[in-house]
Structure formats: C-alpha cells, structure tokens
Coordinates of C-alpha atoms in Angstrom, one line a residue:
M1 CA 0.0 0.0 0.0
P2 CA 1.6 3.3 -1.1
G3 CA 1.8 6.3 1.4
N4 CA -0.6 9.2 1.3
S5 CA 1.8 11.5 -0.5
T6 CA 2.2 8.9 -3.3
I7 CA -1.5 8.4 -3.4
T8 CA -2.3 12.1 -3.9
V9 CA 0.2 12.4 -6.7
H10 CA -0.4 9.1 -8.6
A11 CA -3.8 7.5 -7.8
D12 CA -5.5 9.1 -10.8
R13 CA -2.7 8.2 -13.3
E14 CA -4.8 5.7 -15.2
I15 CA -7.8 8.1 -15.6
H16 CA -7.6 9.3 -19.2
P17 CA -3.8 9.0 -19.3
S18 CA -1.8 11.3 -21.5
R19 CA 1.8 12.4 -21.9
A20 CA 1.0 15.7 -20.1
V21 CA 2.5 15.7 -16.6
A22 CA -0.2 18.1 -15.3
P23 CA -3.6 16.6 -16.1
P24 CA -5.6 18.4 -18.8
I25 CA -8.8 20.3 -18.0
Y26 CA -11.7 18.6 -19.8
Q27 CA -13.7 21.8 -20.3
T28 CA -16.5 20.2 -22.2
A29 CA -20.2 19.7 -21.6
T30 CA -20.4 16.5 -23.7
F31 CA -18.4 13.8 -25.4
S32 CA -18.8 12.1 -28.7
A33 CA -19.2 8.3 -29.1
E34 CA -17.7 6.1 -31.8
D35 CA -20.8 4.1 -32.3
G36 CA -24.4 3.5 -31.1
E37 CA -23.5 0.8 -28.7
T38 CA -20.9 2.9 -26.9
F39 CA -23.3 5.8 -26.7
A40 CA -26.1 3.6 -25.2
Q41 CA -23.6 2.2 -22.7
G42 CA -22.5 5.7 -21.6
A43 CA -26.0 6.8 -21.0
V44 CA -26.4 4.2 -18.2
E45 CA -22.9 3.8 -16.8
P46 CA -22.8 5.0 -13.2
R47 CA -20.2 7.6 -12.4
G48 CA -18.9 7.6 -16.0
K49 CA -16.3 9.9 -17.3
D50 CA -16.8 10.6 -21.0
F51 CA -20.5 10.7 -21.9
Y52 CA -21.9 14.0 -20.6
T53 CA -20.4 16.1 -17.8
R54 CA -23.5 15.9 -15.6
F55 CA -23.0 12.1 -15.7
G56 CA -19.2 12.5 -15.1
N57 CA -16.1 14.0 -16.5
P58 CA -12.4 12.8 -16.5
N59 CA -11.6 15.5 -14.0
H60 CA -14.3 14.2 -11.7
A61 CA -13.0 10.7 -12.1
Q62 CA -9.4 11.8 -11.2
V63 CA -10.5 13.4 -8.0
A64 CA -12.7 10.4 -7.1
A65 CA -9.8 8.0 -7.7
V66 CA -7.6 9.9 -5.2
V67 CA -10.3 10.4 -2.6
A68 CA -11.3 6.7 -2.7
E69 CA -7.8 5.5 -2.1
L70 CA -7.1 8.1 0.6
E71 CA -10.3 7.0 2.5
G72 CA -9.7 3.3 1.9
A73 CA -13.1 3.1 0.1
E74 CA -14.1 1.1 -3.0
A75 CA -15.2 4.2 -4.9
A76 CA -16.0 7.9 -4.7
M77 CA -17.9 10.7 -6.5
V78 CA -17.8 14.4 -6.6
T79 CA -20.5 17.1 -6.2
A80 CA -20.8 20.8 -6.4
S81 CA -20.4 21.4 -2.7
G82 CA -20.3 19.6 0.6
M83 CA -24.0 20.3 1.1
A84 CA -24.7 18.8 -2.3
A85 CA -22.8 15.7 -1.2
L86 CA -24.9 15.4 1.9
T87 CA -28.3 16.2 0.5
T88 CA -27.8 14.0 -2.6
A89 CA -26.8 11.0 -0.5
V90 CA -29.6 11.4 2.0
L91 CA -32.3 11.8 -0.7
A92 CA -30.9 8.6 -2.3
L93 CA -30.9 6.6 0.9
V94 CA -34.1 7.5 2.7
S95 CA -37.8 7.9 1.7
A96 CA -41.0 9.2 3.3
G97 CA -41.8 7.3 6.4
D98 CA -38.1 6.5 7.2
H99 CA -36.2 7.7 10.3
V100 CA -32.7 9.3 10.5
I101 CA -30.5 9.9 13.5
G102 CA -28.1 12.8 13.6
Q103 CA -26.1 14.7 16.2
R104 CA -26.9 17.7 18.3
S105 CA -23.4 19.2 17.7
T106 CA -23.0 19.4 14.0
Y107 CA -22.5 21.8 11.1
G108 CA -25.4 24.2 10.7
G109 CA -26.2 23.1 7.2
T110 CA -26.4 19.4 8.3
G111 CA -28.6 20.5 11.3
S112 CA -30.9 22.3 8.9
V113 CA -31.3 19.2 6.7
L114 CA -32.2 17.1 9.7
L115 CA -34.4 19.7 11.5
N116 CA -36.0 21.6 8.5
L117 CA -35.7 19.7 5.2
L118 CA -36.2 16.0 5.9
P119 CA -39.4 16.5 8.1
R120 CA -41.0 18.4 5.1
L121 CA -40.4 15.3 3.0
G122 CA -42.0 12.9 5.5
V123 CA -38.7 11.7 7.1
S124 CA -38.6 11.9 10.9
T125 CA -35.3 12.7 12.6
T126 CA -33.8 12.5 16.1
L127 CA -30.7 14.4 17.2
V128 CA -28.7 12.9 20.0
D129 CA -25.7 13.7 22.2
Q130 CA -23.0 12.1 20.2
T131 CA -20.6 11.9 23.1
D132 CA -22.8 9.1 24.5
P133 CA -22.8 6.0 22.3
E134 CA -25.9 4.7 24.1
A135 CA -27.8 7.7 22.9
F136 CA -27.7 6.3 19.4
A137 CA -29.1 3.0 20.5
K138 CA -31.9 4.6 22.4
A139 CA -32.8 6.7 19.4
L140 CA -33.1 3.6 17.1
T141 CA -36.6 2.7 15.8
P142 CA -37.8 0.0 13.4
K143 CA -37.9 2.8 10.7
T144 CA -34.4 4.0 11.2
R145 CA -32.5 3.8 7.9
L146 CA -29.5 6.1 8.3
I147 CA -27.2 7.5 11.0
L148 CA -25.4 10.8 10.2
V149 CA -22.3 11.5 12.3
E150 CA -19.6 14.2 12.3
T151 CA -16.4 14.0 14.2
P152 CA -14.8 16.2 15.3
S153 CA -18.0 18.2 15.2
N154 CA -18.4 21.7 14.0
P155 CA -17.8 24.0 15.9
L156 CA -17.6 22.3 19.4
L157 CA -15.1 19.7 18.3
Q158 CA -16.9 16.9 20.1
I159 CA -16.0 13.3 19.2
T160 CA -18.2 10.5 18.1
D161 CA -17.2 6.9 18.8
L162 CA -17.2 5.8 15.1
R163 CA -16.6 2.1 15.8
A164 CA -19.4 2.0 18.4
V165 CA -21.9 3.7 16.1
A166 CA -20.9 1.5 13.1
D167 CA -21.2 -1.7 15.1
L168 CA -24.6 -0.7 16.4
A169 CA -25.9 0.3 13.0
R170 CA -24.7 -2.9 11.3
A171 CA -26.4 -5.0 13.9
H172 CA -29.7 -3.3 13.0
D173 CA -29.2 -3.1 9.2
V174 CA -28.9 0.7 9.3
L175 CA -26.5 2.7 7.1
T176 CA -23.9 5.1 8.5
M177 CA -22.5 8.2 7.0
A178 CA -19.7 10.3 8.5
D179 CA -18.6 13.9 7.8
N180 CA -14.8 13.7 7.7
T181 CA -14.2 17.3 6.7
F182 CA -12.5 18.5 9.9
A183 CA -10.3 15.4 10.3
T184 CA -9.4 14.7 6.6
P185 CA -8.5 11.1 5.6
L186 CA -4.9 11.8 6.8
N187 CA -6.0 12.2 10.4
Q188 CA -9.0 9.7 10.4
R189 CA -10.4 7.1 8.1
P190 CA -14.0 6.3 9.2
A191 CA -14.3 3.4 6.8
D192 CA -11.5 1.6 8.7
L193 CA -13.8 1.8 11.8
G194 CA -16.8 0.4 10.0
I195 CA -18.6 3.5 8.7
D196 CA -20.4 2.9 5.3
L197 CA -20.1 6.3 3.6
V198 CA -17.8 9.2 4.1
W199 CA -18.4 12.7 2.9
H200 CA -16.4 16.0 2.8
S201 CA -16.9 19.6 2.1
A202 CA -13.9 19.4 -0.3
T203 CA -14.0 23.2 -0.3
K204 CA -12.1 22.9 2.9
Y205 CA -8.9 20.9 3.6
L206 CA -9.0 18.7 0.5
N207 CA -8.8 21.7 -1.8
G208 CA -6.8 23.8 0.8
H209 CA -6.7 27.1 -1.1
S210 CA -10.1 28.7 -0.6
D211 CA -10.8 28.9 -4.4
V212 CA -13.2 26.0 -5.0
S213 CA -16.6 24.9 -3.8
A214 CA -16.9 21.2 -4.0
G215 CA -18.0 18.0 -2.2
V216 CA -17.0 14.3 -2.3
I217 CA -18.6 11.1 -1.1
A218 CA -16.7 7.8 -0.7
G219 CA -17.9 4.3 0.0
P220 CA -19.1 1.0 -1.5
A221 CA -19.7 1.3 -5.3
A222 CA -23.2 -0.1 -5.0
L223 CA -24.2 2.7 -2.6
L224 CA -22.5 5.3 -4.7
D225 CA -24.4 4.1 -7.8
R226 CA -27.7 4.8 -6.0
I227 CA -26.4 8.3 -5.0
W228 CA -25.2 9.0 -8.5
D229 CA -28.7 8.2 -9.9
V230 CA -30.2 11.0 -7.6
G231 CA -27.3 13.3 -8.5
L232 CA -28.3 13.1 -12.1
L233 CA -31.7 14.5 -11.1
T234 CA -30.5 17.1 -8.7
G235 CA -27.8 18.3 -11.1
A236 CA -25.3 19.2 -8.4
T237 CA -22.5 18.9 -10.9
L238 CA -18.9 20.1 -10.2
G239 CA -17.5 22.1 -13.1
P240 CA -14.4 20.6 -14.8
I241 CA -12.1 23.6 -13.9
D242 CA -13.2 23.3 -10.2
A243 CA -12.5 19.6 -10.3
W244 CA -9.1 20.3 -11.7
L245 CA -8.3 22.9 -9.0
L246 CA -9.5 20.4 -6.4
L247 CA -7.2 17.7 -7.7
R248 CA -4.3 20.2 -7.7
G249 CA -5.0 21.1 -4.1
M250 CA -5.2 17.5 -3.0
R251 CA -1.6 16.9 -4.3
T252 CA -0.3 18.9 -1.3
L253 CA -2.7 17.6 1.3
P254 CA -0.1 15.4 3.1
L255 CA 2.2 18.4 3.2
R256 CA -0.4 20.8 4.6
V257 CA -2.2 18.7 7.2
P258 CA 0.8 18.3 9.6
R259 CA 1.2 22.1 9.7
H260 CA -2.6 22.6 10.3
N261 CA -2.3 20.0 13.1
A262 CA 0.7 21.7 14.7
N263 CA -0.8 25.1 14.5
G264 CA -4.2 24.0 15.9
Q265 CA -2.5 22.3 18.8
A266 CA -0.2 25.2 19.6
L267 CA -3.1 27.7 19.6
A268 CA -5.3 25.5 21.8
E269 CA -2.5 25.1 24.3
A270 CA -1.7 28.8 24.3
L271 CA -5.3 30.0 24.7
N272 CA -6.4 27.3 27.2
G273 CA -6.4 28.9 30.6
H274 CA -6.2 32.5 29.4
P275 CA -8.3 34.8 31.7
A276 CA -10.4 36.0 28.8
V277 CA -11.2 32.4 27.7
A278 CA -13.9 30.3 29.4
G279 CA -12.7 27.2 27.6
V280 CA -11.0 25.8 24.5
H281 CA -12.7 23.1 22.5
Y282 CA -9.9 21.0 20.9
P283 CA -9.6 17.2 21.0
G284 CA -5.8 17.4 21.1
L285 CA -5.9 18.9 24.6
A286 CA -5.5 16.5 27.4
T287 CA -8.2 18.4 29.2
H288 CA -10.7 17.6 26.4
P289 CA -13.3 15.2 27.9
Q290 CA -12.9 12.9 24.9
H291 CA -9.2 13.2 24.4
K292 CA -8.6 9.5 24.8
L293 CA -11.2 8.5 22.3
A294 CA -9.9 11.1 19.8
A295 CA -6.4 9.8 20.2
A296 CA -7.7 6.2 19.6
Q297 CA -9.4 6.9 16.3
M298 CA -7.4 9.9 15.0
S299 CA -3.7 10.2 14.1
G300 CA -3.8 14.0 14.3
F301 CA -6.3 16.5 15.7
G302 CA -6.7 19.1 12.9
G303 CA -6.4 22.8 12.7
V304 CA -9.8 23.9 14.0
L305 CA -10.5 25.0 17.6
G306 CA -13.5 26.5 19.3
I307 CA -12.7 29.4 21.7
E308 CA -15.4 30.3 24.2
F309 CA -15.0 33.7 25.8
T310 CA -15.9 34.8 29.3
G311 CA -17.5 38.0 27.9
G312 CA -20.0 36.3 25.6
F313 CA -20.8 37.7 22.1
E314 CA -19.3 41.1 22.7
M315 CA -15.9 39.8 23.7
A316 CA -15.9 37.2 21.0
D317 CA -16.7 39.8 18.4
A318 CA -14.0 42.1 19.7
F319 CA -11.4 39.2 19.6
L320 CA -12.2 38.6 15.9
G321 CA -11.7 42.3 15.2
R322 CA -8.3 42.3 16.9
L323 CA -6.8 39.4 15.0
R324 CA -4.2 40.3 12.4
Y325 CA -3.5 37.0 10.6
S326 CA -6.8 35.2 11.0
L327 CA -9.3 36.7 8.6
R328 CA -13.0 37.1 9.7
S329 CA -14.5 34.8 7.1
A330 CA -16.6 31.7 6.7
S331 CA -15.0 28.4 5.7
L332 CA -11.8 26.7 6.9
G333 CA -9.0 24.4 5.7
G334 CA -7.2 26.8 3.5
V335 CA -3.5 27.9 3.8
E336 CA -4.7 31.1 5.4
S337 CA -6.1 31.2 8.9
L338 CA -9.8 32.1 9.2
A339 CA -11.9 32.9 12.2
V340 CA -15.7 33.3 12.5
H341 CA -18.6 33.6 15.0
P342 CA -20.7 30.5 14.3
A343 CA -23.9 31.8 15.9
S344 CA -23.9 34.7 13.5
M345 CA -22.9 32.7 10.4
W346 CA -25.6 30.0 10.8
R347 CA -28.5 32.4 11.0
G348 CA -29.3 31.7 7.4
M349 CA -29.7 27.9 8.0
L350 CA -31.1 27.6 11.5
S351 CA -33.6 29.5 13.7
E352 CA -32.4 31.6 16.6
D353 CA -33.8 28.9 19.0
Q354 CA -32.0 26.1 17.1
I355 CA -28.7 28.0 17.2
A356 CA -29.0 28.8 20.9
E357 CA -29.5 25.1 21.6
S358 CA -26.3 24.1 19.8
V359 CA -23.8 27.0 19.7
P360 CA -22.6 29.2 22.6
L361 CA -23.0 32.9 21.7
G362 CA -19.5 33.6 23.0
L363 CA -17.8 30.9 20.8
V364 CA -15.3 31.8 18.1
R365 CA -14.2 29.1 15.6
L366 CA -10.6 29.6 14.6
A367 CA -9.2 27.5 11.7
A368 CA -5.5 27.6 11.8
G369 CA -3.8 27.9 8.4
T370 CA -0.2 27.1 7.4
E371 CA 1.4 30.3 8.6
D372 CA 4.3 30.2 11.0
T373 CA 3.1 28.8 14.4
A374 CA 4.8 31.5 16.5
D375 CA 3.1 34.2 14.5
L376 CA -0.4 32.8 14.9
V377 CA 0.1 32.1 18.6
A378 CA 1.4 35.6 19.3
D379 CA -1.4 37.2 17.3
A380 CA -4.1 35.2 19.1
L381 CA -2.6 36.0 22.5
A382 CA -2.3 39.7 21.8
A383 CA -6.0 39.8 20.7
A384 CA -7.1 37.9 23.8
D385 CA -5.0 40.3 26.0
A386 CA -6.5 43.3 24.3
V387 CA -10.1 42.3 24.8
L388 CA -9.5 41.4 28.4
A389 CA -8.0 44.8 29.0
T390 CA -10.9 46.5 27.3
A391 CA -13.4 44.5 29.4
A392 CA -11.5 45.4 32.6
T393 CA -11.8 49.2 31.9
A394 CA -15.5 49.1 30.7

C-alpha cells in the first residue's frame, strides 16, 4: 500500500492517461461516441467519465480515484459542494416514512437538513448527544435507515465513537455516513472503523486554497451508484475547472495537514487557561473530555478549535476584530487562517432557537492555516489580552 503523498500524486494516473505531466482540463459539456452501442452504454454507466459532464467527467474521475484511495473506500464521486454531497446522498438513501438519526453538535447546514428539510419530506429525525454511544441505541426505531455523524463536530469539536456507532448500525441493518471534513483522511479514516459512507466539504482541507466549492462522497460502489442516480436528477455537478483545481489542491494535502495539526495544537494550548477564555474546545488537549477517544481513532487533531470567551458575544466579536493574521471569514481548511462567530454565520440555516441550543454565543471558531506557528500564537494571545484589558476598563 503506497503512502498518502504517493496516493495524492499518482492514484489518478490511469484516468484518461496522456503524456501531459499536469492533467488536462476537460472543459466540455459533452463527449462524442464512436458508435451507437458505446453511446447507449455511456447513458447508463454509473459515475462515468466521458458521456456528458453531468454524468461524469475525466476531471471528476481523477478526484474520485484519489479520494477513494485516501479514504480506503471502494469508490468515490464528486459534487458541487459539501452540502450537495450530503443532500444528494440522503435523498438517495431514505424515503418518506423513514427515520434518520443525527447529532446535536453538527454543522449548521447538516442540522438544517435534519431539522427543517427532511421533516418536510416525511422523514422523521432524532438528534442525539454524540458523546454518548448509548444515545444512538436509544434513538433507534424500526424505521431508522440512516445515522449521520460528524467527528470532530463543527464547531464544538466533540468526538463521536465511530466504531461503536458502526457496530450498532450494522447490527440493525442501518447505514452510517460520516462527515470527515475536519479530520481529513490523513487524520482519520471512518471506513476503517466500519462506517459505510464518508463525505467531505472538499471546499475545505482537500482543496486547501479557498478557491473552490466542492463536495465528495466515498464508500461502496453499490451505494454510490444509488447516490449517483439521484445526483443526475438534482444536477449538483462540479465544473471541470473546479474539479481540476480540487485535484491540484489535493496533491499537497499530506504536506499541509501536519502544519494545520501543529498550529491547531499550539493555539489551543496557548489560549487554554487565558483569563479571557472560558474554555477551548480542541480534541488534542489532554483536558478535552474525549481526548482518549480522539487519540484512539485519530492520528492528528486538525487545525480547528473553538474558543469560548468569558464576555460572551461582545468579547468574541472584539477578539475577531483584533486578529491580524486570521481573517474574519466563513469556511476553513485553507492555507490562510480564518476565524468566525458561528452563531452569526448560521442564522441563514437555523432558527435563533436552534442556534441557541447548539452553539454558545461567545464561541469563536478559529481555523489555523499554514502560517508560522509562532506568529499565529502571538497574534491570538495579543488579541485575547486586548479584549481582556478592554473589558476590565469598561
């Protein structure tokens, strides 16, 4: 088995091979066929690469080949965004009358699918405390068809016991699907722990340069064929240029992730215990209540941390304004550090009550980029010192 750096550079080599060292961009909406039989076959081939770009494109296939091997999965497919990956998969796997289990601590878009979209389609949902494996068992019903998990969770960095959930689901013939965006396949491989499907917002770490919106799903080919069928109808197609940019970004994923891990750990350790900080949510801290579980199923802890301030929203907002290197911006996983107030960002996806139930108002999500560690730490500490001084004189 080759290493991750070799995989990211060579796993797609046999997809439309050419003499070009850098893969060509197949900027075409459609492809010609040599004869009627070839054309007819292309019209029904799941996840094809040279019939019609909504059906598949060589650039899509190249990304899929790399992601599948990184995740240890049989196959993969791409979508126009992480949310497109989630919604397309869920619509393919559940129907009216079914039941889905999700997490209380999860990305706002995922929460909105569970709380707002699926109930409109006749699918009931239950959100559980993912830190308690027994909560998933208690939520199971005879109509449960799918369990959606996310670990570490966004933005509280809570950990889900993937093996426990996978074992429970398999015993009851229920599918599992894990959001692996925060961890990346370099820090965690859910399939190795028994999870059926893995999805990413590839906009984040996989691309790594904040210039693409994309999603990926990896898992058994038979399940992906079902999801691909629905994807044809929803039309959540990734453009060839975006797929090419995503592939280019993935080439350096094994080089970037260790720096993200190191910067996240250093920031968490530096801010943990600061007088302005009520708590730091980061699984790499020994004080994290699930640190042992995280260490057991992850090889690194990522670059994202949640910083909860003693002064609530006002202090959190002031901290964001004081940062020099971390830009106030949505998203994460790029080479640049980004910081955001999740309770403000998610207002377009969840109601005020739903946000209040899942995200502390004084929480800042800081996504460490690949800048020099000392610069990021000094910047964050200076911002925390400044907001504390301001609060003391108010």
